[in-house]
Coordinates of C-alpha atoms in Angstrom, one line a residue:
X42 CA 94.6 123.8 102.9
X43 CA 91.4 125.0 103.3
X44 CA 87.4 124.4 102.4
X45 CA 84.1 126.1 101.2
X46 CA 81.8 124.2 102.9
X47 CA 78.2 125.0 103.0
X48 CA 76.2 125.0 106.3
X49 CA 76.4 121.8 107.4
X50 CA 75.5 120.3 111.0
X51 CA 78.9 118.2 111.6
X52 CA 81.0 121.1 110.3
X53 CA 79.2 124.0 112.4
X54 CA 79.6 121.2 115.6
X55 CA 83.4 121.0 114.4
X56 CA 84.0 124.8 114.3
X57 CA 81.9 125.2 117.3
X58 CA 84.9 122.9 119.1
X59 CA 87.6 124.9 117.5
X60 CA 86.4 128.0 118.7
X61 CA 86.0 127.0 122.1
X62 CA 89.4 124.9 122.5
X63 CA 91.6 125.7 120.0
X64 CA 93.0 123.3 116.6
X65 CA 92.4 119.9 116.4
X66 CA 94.8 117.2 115.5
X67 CA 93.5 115.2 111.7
X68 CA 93.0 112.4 114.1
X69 CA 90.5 114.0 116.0
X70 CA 88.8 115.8 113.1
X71 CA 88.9 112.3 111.5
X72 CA 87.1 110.7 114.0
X73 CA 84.5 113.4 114.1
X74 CA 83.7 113.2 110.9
X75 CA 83.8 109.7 110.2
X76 CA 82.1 108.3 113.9
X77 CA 80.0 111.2 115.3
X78 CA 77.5 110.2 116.7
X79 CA 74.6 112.3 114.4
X80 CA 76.7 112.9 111.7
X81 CA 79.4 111.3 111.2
X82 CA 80.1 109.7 107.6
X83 CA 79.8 105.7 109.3
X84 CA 77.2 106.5 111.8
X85 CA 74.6 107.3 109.2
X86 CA 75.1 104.8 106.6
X87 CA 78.4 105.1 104.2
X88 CA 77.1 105.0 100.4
X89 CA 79.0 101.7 99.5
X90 CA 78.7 99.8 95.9
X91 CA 79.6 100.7 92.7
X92 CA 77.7 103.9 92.0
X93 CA 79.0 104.9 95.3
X94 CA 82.0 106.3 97.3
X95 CA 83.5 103.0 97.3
X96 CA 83.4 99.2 96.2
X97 CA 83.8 96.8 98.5
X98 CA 84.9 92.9 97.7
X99 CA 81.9 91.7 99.1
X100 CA 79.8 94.0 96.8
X101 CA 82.1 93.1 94.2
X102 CA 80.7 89.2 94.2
X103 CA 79.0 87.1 96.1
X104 CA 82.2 84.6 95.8
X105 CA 84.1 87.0 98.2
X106 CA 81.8 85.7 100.8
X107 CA 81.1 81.8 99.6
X108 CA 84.7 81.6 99.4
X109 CA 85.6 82.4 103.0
X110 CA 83.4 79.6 104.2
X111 CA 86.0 77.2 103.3
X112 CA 88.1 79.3 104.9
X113 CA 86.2 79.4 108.5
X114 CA 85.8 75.3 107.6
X115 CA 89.5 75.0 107.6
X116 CA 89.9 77.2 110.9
X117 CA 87.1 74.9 112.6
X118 CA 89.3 72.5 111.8
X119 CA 92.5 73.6 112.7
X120 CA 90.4 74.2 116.1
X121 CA 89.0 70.3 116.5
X122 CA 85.4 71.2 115.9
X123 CA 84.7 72.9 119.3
X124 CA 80.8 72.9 120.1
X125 CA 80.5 76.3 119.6
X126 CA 82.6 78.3 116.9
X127 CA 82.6 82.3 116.8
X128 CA 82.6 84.0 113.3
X129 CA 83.2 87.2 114.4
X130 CA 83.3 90.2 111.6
X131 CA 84.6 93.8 112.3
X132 CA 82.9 96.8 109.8
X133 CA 80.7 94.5 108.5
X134 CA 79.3 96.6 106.0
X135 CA 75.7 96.3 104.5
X136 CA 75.6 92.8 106.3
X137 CA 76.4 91.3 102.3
X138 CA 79.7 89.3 103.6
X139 CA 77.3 87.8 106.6
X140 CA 74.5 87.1 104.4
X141 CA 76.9 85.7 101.9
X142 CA 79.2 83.3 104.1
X143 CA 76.3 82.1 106.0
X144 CA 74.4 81.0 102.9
X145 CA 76.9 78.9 102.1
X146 CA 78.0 77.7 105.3
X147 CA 74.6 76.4 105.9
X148 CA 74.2 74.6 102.4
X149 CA 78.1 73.3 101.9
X150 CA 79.0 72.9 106.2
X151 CA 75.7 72.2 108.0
X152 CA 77.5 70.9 111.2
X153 CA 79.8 74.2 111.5
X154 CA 76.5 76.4 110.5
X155 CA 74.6 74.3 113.4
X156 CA 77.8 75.4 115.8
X157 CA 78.4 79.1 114.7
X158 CA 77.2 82.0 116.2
X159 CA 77.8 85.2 114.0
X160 CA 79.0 88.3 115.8
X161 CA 78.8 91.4 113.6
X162 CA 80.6 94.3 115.2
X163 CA 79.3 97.4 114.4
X164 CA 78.7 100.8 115.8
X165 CA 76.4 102.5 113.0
X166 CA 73.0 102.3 114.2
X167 CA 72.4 103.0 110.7
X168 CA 74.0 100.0 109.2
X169 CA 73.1 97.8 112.0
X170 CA 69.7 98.5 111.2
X171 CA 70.5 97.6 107.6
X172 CA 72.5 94.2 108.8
X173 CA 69.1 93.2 110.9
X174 CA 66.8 94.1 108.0
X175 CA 68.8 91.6 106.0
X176 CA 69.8 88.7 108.0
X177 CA 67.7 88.7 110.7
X178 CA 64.6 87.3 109.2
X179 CA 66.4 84.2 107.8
X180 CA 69.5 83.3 110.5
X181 CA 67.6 85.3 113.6
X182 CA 69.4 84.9 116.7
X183 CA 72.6 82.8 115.2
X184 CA 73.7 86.4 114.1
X185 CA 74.6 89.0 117.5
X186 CA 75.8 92.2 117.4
X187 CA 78.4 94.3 119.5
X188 CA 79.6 97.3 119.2
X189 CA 83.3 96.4 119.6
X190 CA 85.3 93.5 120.3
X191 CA 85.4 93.8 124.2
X192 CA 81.4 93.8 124.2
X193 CA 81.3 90.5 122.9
X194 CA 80.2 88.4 126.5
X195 CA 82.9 85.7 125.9
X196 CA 86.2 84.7 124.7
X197 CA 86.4 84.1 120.8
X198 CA 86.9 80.7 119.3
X199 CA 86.5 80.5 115.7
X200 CA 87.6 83.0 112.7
X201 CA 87.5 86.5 112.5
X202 CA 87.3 88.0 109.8
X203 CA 88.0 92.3 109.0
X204 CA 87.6 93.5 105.6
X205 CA 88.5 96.8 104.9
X206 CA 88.0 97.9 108.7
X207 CA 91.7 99.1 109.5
X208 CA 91.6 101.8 106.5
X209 CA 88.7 103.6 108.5
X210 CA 90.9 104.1 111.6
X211 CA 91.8 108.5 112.0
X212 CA 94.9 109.0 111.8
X213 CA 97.6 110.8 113.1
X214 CA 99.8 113.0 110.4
X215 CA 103.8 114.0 111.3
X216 CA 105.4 116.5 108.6
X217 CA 108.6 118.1 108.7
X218 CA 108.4 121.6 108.5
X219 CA 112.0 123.1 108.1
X220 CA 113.5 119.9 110.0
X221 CA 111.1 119.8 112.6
X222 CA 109.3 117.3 113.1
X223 CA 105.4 118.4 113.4
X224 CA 101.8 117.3 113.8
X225 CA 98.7 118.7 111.1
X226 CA 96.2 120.1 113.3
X227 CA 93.0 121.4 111.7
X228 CA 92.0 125.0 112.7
X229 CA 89.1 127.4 111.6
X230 CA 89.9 128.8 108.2
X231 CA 87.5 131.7 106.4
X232 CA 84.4 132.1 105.4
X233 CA 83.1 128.6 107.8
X234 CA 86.0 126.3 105.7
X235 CA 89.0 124.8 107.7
X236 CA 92.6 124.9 107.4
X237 CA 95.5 122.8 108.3
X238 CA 98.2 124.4 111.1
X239 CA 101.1 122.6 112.4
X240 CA 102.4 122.4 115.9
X241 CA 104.3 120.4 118.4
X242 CA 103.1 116.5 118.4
X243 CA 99.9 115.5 120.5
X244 CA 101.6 112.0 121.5
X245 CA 105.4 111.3 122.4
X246 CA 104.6 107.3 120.4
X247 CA 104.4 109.7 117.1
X248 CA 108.0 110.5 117.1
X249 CA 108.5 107.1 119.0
X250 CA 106.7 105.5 115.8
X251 CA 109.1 107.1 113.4
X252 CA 112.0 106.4 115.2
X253 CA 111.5 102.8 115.4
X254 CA 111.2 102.3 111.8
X255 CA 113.8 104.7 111.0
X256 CA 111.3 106.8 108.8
X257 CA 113.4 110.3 108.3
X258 CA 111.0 112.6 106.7
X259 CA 112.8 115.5 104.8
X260 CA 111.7 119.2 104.8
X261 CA 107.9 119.3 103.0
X262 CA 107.5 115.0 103.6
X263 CA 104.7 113.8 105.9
X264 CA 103.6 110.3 106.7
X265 CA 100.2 108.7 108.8
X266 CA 100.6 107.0 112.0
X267 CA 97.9 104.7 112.9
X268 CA 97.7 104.4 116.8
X269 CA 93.9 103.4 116.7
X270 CA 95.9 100.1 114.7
X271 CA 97.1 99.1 117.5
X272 CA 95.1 100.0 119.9
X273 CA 92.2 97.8 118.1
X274 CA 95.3 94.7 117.6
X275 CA 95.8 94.8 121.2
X276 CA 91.8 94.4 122.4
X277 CA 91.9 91.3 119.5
X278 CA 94.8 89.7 121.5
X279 CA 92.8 90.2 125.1
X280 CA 89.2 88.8 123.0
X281 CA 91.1 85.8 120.8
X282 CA 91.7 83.0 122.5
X283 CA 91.8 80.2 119.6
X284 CA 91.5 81.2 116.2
X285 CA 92.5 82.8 113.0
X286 CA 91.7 86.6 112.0
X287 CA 91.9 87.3 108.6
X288 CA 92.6 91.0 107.9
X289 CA 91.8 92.1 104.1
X290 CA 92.9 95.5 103.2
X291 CA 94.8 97.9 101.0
X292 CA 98.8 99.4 102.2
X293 CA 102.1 98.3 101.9
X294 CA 105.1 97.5 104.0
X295 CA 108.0 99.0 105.7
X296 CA 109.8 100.0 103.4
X297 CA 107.5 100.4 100.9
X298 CA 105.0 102.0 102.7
X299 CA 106.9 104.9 103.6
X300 CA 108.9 105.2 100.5
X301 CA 109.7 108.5 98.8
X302 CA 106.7 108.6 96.7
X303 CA 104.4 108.2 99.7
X304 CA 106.0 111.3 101.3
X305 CA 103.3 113.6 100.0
X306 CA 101.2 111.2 102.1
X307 CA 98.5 109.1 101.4
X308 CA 95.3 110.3 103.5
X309 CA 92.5 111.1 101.0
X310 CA 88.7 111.5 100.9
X311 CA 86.0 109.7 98.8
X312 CA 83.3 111.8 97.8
X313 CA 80.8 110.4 95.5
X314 CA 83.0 108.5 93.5
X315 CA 86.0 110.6 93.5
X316 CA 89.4 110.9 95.3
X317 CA 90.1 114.7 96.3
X318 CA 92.9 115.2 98.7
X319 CA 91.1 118.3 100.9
X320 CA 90.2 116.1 103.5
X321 CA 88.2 118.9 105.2
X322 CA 85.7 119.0 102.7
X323 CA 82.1 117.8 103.0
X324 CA 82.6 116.6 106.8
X325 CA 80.5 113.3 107.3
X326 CA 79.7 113.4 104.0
X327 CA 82.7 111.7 102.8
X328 CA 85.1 108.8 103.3
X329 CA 88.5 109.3 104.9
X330 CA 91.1 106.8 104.6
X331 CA 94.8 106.1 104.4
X332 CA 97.0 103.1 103.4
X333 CA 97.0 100.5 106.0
X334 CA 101.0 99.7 107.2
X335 CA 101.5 95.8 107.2
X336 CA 104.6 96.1 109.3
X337 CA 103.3 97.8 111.6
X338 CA 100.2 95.8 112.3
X339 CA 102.4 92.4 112.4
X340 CA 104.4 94.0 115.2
X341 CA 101.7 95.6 116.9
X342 CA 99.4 91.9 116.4
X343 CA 102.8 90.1 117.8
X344 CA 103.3 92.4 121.0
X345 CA 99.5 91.6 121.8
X346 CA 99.9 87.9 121.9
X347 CA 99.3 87.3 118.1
X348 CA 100.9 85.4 115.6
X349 CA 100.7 86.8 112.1
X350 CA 100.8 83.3 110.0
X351 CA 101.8 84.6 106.6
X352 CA 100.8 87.8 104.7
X353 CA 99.5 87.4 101.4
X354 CA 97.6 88.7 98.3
X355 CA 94.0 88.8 98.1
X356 CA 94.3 87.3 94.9
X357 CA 96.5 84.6 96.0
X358 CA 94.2 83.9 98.9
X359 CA 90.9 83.7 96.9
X360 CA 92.8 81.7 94.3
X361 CA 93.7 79.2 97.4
X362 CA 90.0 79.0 98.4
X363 CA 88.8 78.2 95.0
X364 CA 87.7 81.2 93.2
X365 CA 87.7 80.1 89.3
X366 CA 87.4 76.6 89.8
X367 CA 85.0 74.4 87.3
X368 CA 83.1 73.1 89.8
X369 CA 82.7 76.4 92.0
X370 CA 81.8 78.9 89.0
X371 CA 79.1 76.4 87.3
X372 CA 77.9 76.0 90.8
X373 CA 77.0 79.3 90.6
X374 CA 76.3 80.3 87.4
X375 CA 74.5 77.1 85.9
X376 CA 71.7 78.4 88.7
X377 CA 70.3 81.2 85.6
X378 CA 70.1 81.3 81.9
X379 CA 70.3 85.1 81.7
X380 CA 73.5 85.7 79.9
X381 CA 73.8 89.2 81.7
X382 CA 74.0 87.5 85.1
X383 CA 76.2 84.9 84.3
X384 CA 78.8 87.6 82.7
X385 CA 78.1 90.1 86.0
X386 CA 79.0 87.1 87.8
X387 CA 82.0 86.2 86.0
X388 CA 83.1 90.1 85.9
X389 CA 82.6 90.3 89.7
X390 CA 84.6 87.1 90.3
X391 CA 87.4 88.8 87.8
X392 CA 87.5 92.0 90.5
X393 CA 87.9 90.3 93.2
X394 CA 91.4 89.4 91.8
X395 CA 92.4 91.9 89.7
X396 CA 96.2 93.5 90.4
X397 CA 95.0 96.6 89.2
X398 CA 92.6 96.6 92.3
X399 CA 91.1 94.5 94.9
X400 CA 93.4 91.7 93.9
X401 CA 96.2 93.8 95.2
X402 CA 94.9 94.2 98.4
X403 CA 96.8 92.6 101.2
X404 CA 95.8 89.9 103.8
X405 CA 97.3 89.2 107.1
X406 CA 96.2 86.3 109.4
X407 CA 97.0 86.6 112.6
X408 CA 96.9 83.5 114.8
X409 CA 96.5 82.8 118.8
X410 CA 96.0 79.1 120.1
X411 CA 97.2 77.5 117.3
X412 CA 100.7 76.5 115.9
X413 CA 101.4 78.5 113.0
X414 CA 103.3 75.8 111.3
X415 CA 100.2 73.8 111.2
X416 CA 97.9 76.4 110.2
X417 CA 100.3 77.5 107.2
X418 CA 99.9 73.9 106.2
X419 CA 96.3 73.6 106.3
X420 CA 94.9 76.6 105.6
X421 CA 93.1 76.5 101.8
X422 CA 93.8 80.1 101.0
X423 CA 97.6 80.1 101.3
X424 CA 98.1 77.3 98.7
X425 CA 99.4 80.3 96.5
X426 CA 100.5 82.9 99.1
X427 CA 102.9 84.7 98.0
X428 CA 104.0 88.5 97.9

């Protein structure tokens, strides 16, 4: 594989490193050219919304965010009301979720909104500038930033919540090249592109990974191993010490996820508005992304201390909260007259659950400090769970 690229800061940096130490594994490159610290595609503000790279649920609707109110009211009171209650949210985006939940918290759940304190983890100064812009002049101090979990000055009580946050994670990519097992490194290709090499694996857990869930890749077949996943699920277990995390995102699992016609893999790039698989193109410019395993995050969440409660459908969980409900829509849409808003509204809502997208999505909630039998039973957004 291999890229024209025009002369471009992050991609000179990247073939500067090449040069000087020799082919980089796609994890590395990925996390160059999503999280540098100039240039990376995160670190200076990702183009998210619909005339983007991407659409997000809370960009979708405002109900993604209303809805998971009730959801942080049923957690507060799974916890027994505890003086202080910690929303915590990972890749929080343009701030619209935040802005969003705590709207409504403070109208629908004054006593929680009086007790929360928002954390919004982040490590963009570009779209932390953008979260502050917006939230800052109406909630002030309630909402805190960190740049991960383990700079957050406490333990967390209360709900976390990570909405397409895993997906961003670089990955690791094992093919089998004439049944050997081998890692994609990226190397200097002509005229200032890149190209894809293979070579011996950078980490023994690669093979480990495969092993253990008895993926066997056939000559030409190539699969994405996550590490980062669990790396992140790990630092959550050490940082949770009551609550519920709600994890939102697009995958599969085992077997699905590494089924036959995933082989070819499933690592792509979004590039204003459109998929192309040369992930080596337009470095920082573009997102980088591959499906999210949901088997493998359960194990990793349980061998950190977690419990995952029950994995679900977006669809199903938003239907649980209350999406579509009389009272909720004409809540919301008996605040205009304009028939364009009240039908963007209603098409928004109608995203948020369709199978053909965002509706598909998959959400895991992972539990610490609290029986899971209890929280399956009083949890709003599992009324429909199913799979």
């Amino acid at each position: 594989m291999q890229s024209q690229l025009s002369a471009q800061p992050l991609a000179e940096f990247i073939r500067r490193e090449i040069e000087a130490k020799g082919p980089v594994t796609v994890e590395q490159f990925m996390a160059w050219a999503l999280y540098h610290p100039e240039h990376g595609y995160y670190m200076t503000g990702p183009n998210i919304g619909p005339r983007g790279d991407f659409t997000t649920s809370p960009e979708a609707s405002p109900a993604f965010g209303k809805l998971l109110t009730r959801h942080v009211a049923d957690v507060d009171a799974l916890l027994e009301y505890p003086p202080a209650f910690d929303i915590v949210e990972c890749g929080p985006g343009r701030g619209t979720l935040a802005a969003h939940l705590l709207e409504e918290l403070e109208a629908k759940q004054p006593s929680l909104y009086r007790r929360s304190r928002y954390w919004l983890v982040e490590i963009s100064p570009s779209l932390t500038q953008a979260q502050k812009e917006l939230l800052v002049p109406k909630y002030g101090d309630r909402c805190r930033w960190a740049a991960d979990l383990e700079a957050i000055p406490h333990a967390i009580e209360g709900a976390l919540i990570a909405n397409e946050f895993i997906d961003a994670f670089p990955v690791h990519v094992i093919e089998n090249r004439d049944g050997v097992l081998m890692e994609q490194y990226v190397g200097n290709g002509e005229e200032a592109g890149f190209r894809i090499y293979l070579d011996k694996p950078s980490d023994p857990a690669l093979i480990d990974f495969l092993m253990g869930y008895e993926i066997d890749l056939q000559p030409g077949e190539q699969v994405e191993v996550n590490l980062a996943m669990q790396q992140w699920l790990h630092s959550l277990g050490r940082k949770l010490e009551r609550g519920v995390a709600a994890i939102f995102d697009y995958g599969d699992t085992a077997p699905g996820r590494y089924s036959e016609a995933r082989r070819q893999g499933t690592l792509l790039g979004y590039f204003g508005g459109s998929v192309t698989s040369d992930i080596t193109a337009h470095p920082g410019k573009q997102d980088l992304t591959a499906l999210v395993d949901f088997t493998a995050l359960k194990d990793a969440a349980e061998a950190a201390g977690l419990t995952q409660v029950c994995l679900t459908r977006q669809a199903h969980f938003l239907l649980g909260l209350g999406l579509g409900e009389p009272s909720a829509t004409e809540a919301e849409i008996g605040r205009t007259p304009d028939i364009n808003a009240i039908l963007e509204y209603r098409r928004g809502m109608q995203a948020l659950v369709s199978m053909e997208g965002l509706g598909r999505f998959h959400v895991s909630l992972l539990s610490k400090g609290i029986d899971p039998e209890r929280a399956r039973a009083n949890l709003s957004g599992l009324r429909y769970s199913s799979l």
